[in-house]
XYZ file of C-alpha atoms in Angstrom:
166
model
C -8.027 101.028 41.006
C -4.308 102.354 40.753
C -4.945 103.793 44.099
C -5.292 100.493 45.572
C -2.818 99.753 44.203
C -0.347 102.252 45.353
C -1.245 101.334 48.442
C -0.567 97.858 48.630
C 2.610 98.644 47.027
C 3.088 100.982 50.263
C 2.160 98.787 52.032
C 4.375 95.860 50.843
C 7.642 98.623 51.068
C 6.622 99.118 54.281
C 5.841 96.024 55.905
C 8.844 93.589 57.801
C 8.750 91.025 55.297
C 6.815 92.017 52.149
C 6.506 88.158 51.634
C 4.575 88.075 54.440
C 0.757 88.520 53.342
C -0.610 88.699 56.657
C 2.304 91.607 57.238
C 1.237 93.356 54.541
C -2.418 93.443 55.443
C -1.666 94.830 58.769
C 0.204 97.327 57.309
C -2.153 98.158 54.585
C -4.815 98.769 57.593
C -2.274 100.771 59.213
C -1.977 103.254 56.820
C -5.862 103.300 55.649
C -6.424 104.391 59.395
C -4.293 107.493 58.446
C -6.854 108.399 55.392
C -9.884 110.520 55.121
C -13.211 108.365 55.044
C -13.677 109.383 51.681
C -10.768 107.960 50.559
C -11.351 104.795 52.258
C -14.297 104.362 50.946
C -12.963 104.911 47.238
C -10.291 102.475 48.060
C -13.062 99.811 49.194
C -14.991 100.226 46.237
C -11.729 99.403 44.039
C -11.096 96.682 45.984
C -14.620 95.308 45.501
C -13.669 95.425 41.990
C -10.748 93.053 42.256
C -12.480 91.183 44.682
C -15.504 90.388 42.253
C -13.373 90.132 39.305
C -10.738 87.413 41.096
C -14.228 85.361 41.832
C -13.713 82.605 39.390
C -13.939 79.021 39.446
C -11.068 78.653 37.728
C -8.868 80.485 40.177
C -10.666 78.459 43.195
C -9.385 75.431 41.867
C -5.823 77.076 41.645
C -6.535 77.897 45.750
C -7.874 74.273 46.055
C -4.640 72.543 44.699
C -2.002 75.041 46.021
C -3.538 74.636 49.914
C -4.600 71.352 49.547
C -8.290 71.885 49.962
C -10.158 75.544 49.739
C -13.183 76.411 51.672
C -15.237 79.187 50.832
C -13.870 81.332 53.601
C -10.515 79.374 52.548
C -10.919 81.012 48.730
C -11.524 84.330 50.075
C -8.537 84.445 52.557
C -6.696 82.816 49.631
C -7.442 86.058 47.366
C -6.379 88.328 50.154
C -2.758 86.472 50.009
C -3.124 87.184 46.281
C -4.027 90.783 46.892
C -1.190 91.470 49.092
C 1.722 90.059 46.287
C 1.015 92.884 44.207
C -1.478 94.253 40.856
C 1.519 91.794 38.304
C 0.840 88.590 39.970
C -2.621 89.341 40.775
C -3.803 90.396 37.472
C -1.409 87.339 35.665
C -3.430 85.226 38.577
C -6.969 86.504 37.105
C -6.448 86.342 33.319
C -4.564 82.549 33.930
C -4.062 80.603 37.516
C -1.514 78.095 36.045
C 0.572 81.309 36.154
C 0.844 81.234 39.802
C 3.499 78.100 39.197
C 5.904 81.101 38.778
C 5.316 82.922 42.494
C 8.221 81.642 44.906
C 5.804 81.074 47.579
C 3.478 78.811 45.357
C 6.549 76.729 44.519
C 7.854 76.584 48.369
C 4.214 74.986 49.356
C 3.054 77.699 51.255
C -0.213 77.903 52.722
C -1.154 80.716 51.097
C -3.858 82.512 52.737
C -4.367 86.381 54.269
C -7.450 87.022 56.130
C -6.134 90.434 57.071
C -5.632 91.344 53.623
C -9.211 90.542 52.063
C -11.441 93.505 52.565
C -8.865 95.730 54.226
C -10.076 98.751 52.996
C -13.929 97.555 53.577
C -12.938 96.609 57.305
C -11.072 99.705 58.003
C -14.465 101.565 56.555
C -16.818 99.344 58.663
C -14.973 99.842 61.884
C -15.368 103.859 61.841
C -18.855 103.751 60.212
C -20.601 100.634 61.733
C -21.910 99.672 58.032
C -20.118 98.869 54.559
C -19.648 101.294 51.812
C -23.250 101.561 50.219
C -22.133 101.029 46.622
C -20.844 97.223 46.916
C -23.099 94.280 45.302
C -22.758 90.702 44.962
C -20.900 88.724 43.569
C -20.654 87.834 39.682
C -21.697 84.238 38.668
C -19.091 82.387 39.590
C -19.324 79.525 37.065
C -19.028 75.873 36.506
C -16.797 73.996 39.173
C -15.331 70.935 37.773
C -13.674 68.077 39.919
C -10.519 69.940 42.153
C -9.778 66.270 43.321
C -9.515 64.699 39.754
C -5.793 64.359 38.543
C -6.142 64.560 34.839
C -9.031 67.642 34.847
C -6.338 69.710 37.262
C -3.240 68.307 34.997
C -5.445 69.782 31.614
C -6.907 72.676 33.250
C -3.452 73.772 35.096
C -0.784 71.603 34.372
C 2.304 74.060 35.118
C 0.405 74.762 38.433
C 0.196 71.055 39.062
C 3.445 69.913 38.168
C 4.852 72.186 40.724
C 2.297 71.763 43.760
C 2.885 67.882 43.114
């Protein structure tokens, strides 16, 4: 996992604008083309990790009320933006949303999604061996949605989160 993570954080350093998610994930492909297959392939399996353990409901209805609607596409492009801001605000994102009230581009009302960043590592793998790493599964239960679109549940459920999006 910390290997990921170094290299977002390279990747971030090294982009134009490290505010820029979509920047970052271009850069982040950039410099898993310069790394052995094995190592892409351990770097796809970490990221697998995050991306299973960011699946929550409760973090979807963060993605819902920050963008103003979230597809499923929308939630995963939506965790590639939170990929790319680095392992703090990601893992304060995963163990509490309402947390992402403090991120500068949450409170600027941002569309906040990077389809180049989600599965970087799994895309760079796929494009120089025609299949995915063979040790990726499913996805965990993702649990029980509750209304996005109903004021008071999002005020209780992430009221710091709401207060600003508002």
């Amino acid at each position: 996992m910390q290997k990921f993570w170094e290299l977002v954080e390279a990747a971030r350093a090294s982009a134009g604008d490290p505010a820029d998610a979509d920047s970052v994930g271009q850069r982040a492909r950039e410099l898993l083309d310069e790394l052995s297959l094995d190592e892409v392939a351990a770097l796809a399996r970490a990221e697998w990790e995050l991306r299973a353990r960011s699946y929550r409901v409760d973090l979807w209805g963060a993605a819902y009320l920050i963008n103003g609607g979230c597809s499923d596409d929308g939630f995963e492009y939506f965790r590639g933006w939170l990929m790319a801001q680095g392992r703090d605000v990601f893992e304060r994102a995963v163990d509490d949303p309402d947390t992402l009230a403090d991120v500068p581009a949450v409170r600027e009302g941002l569309d906040l999604e990077a389809e180049d960043m989600f599965g970087v590592a799994n895309s760079v793998y796929w494009d120089r061996t025609g299949h995915a790493p063979a040790d990726t599964a499913g996805y965990p239960q993702l649990g029980v949605f509750w209304n996005f679109d109903d004021e008071e549940e999002r005020r209780r459920r992430l009221p710091r989160l709401d207060a600003v999006v508002e």
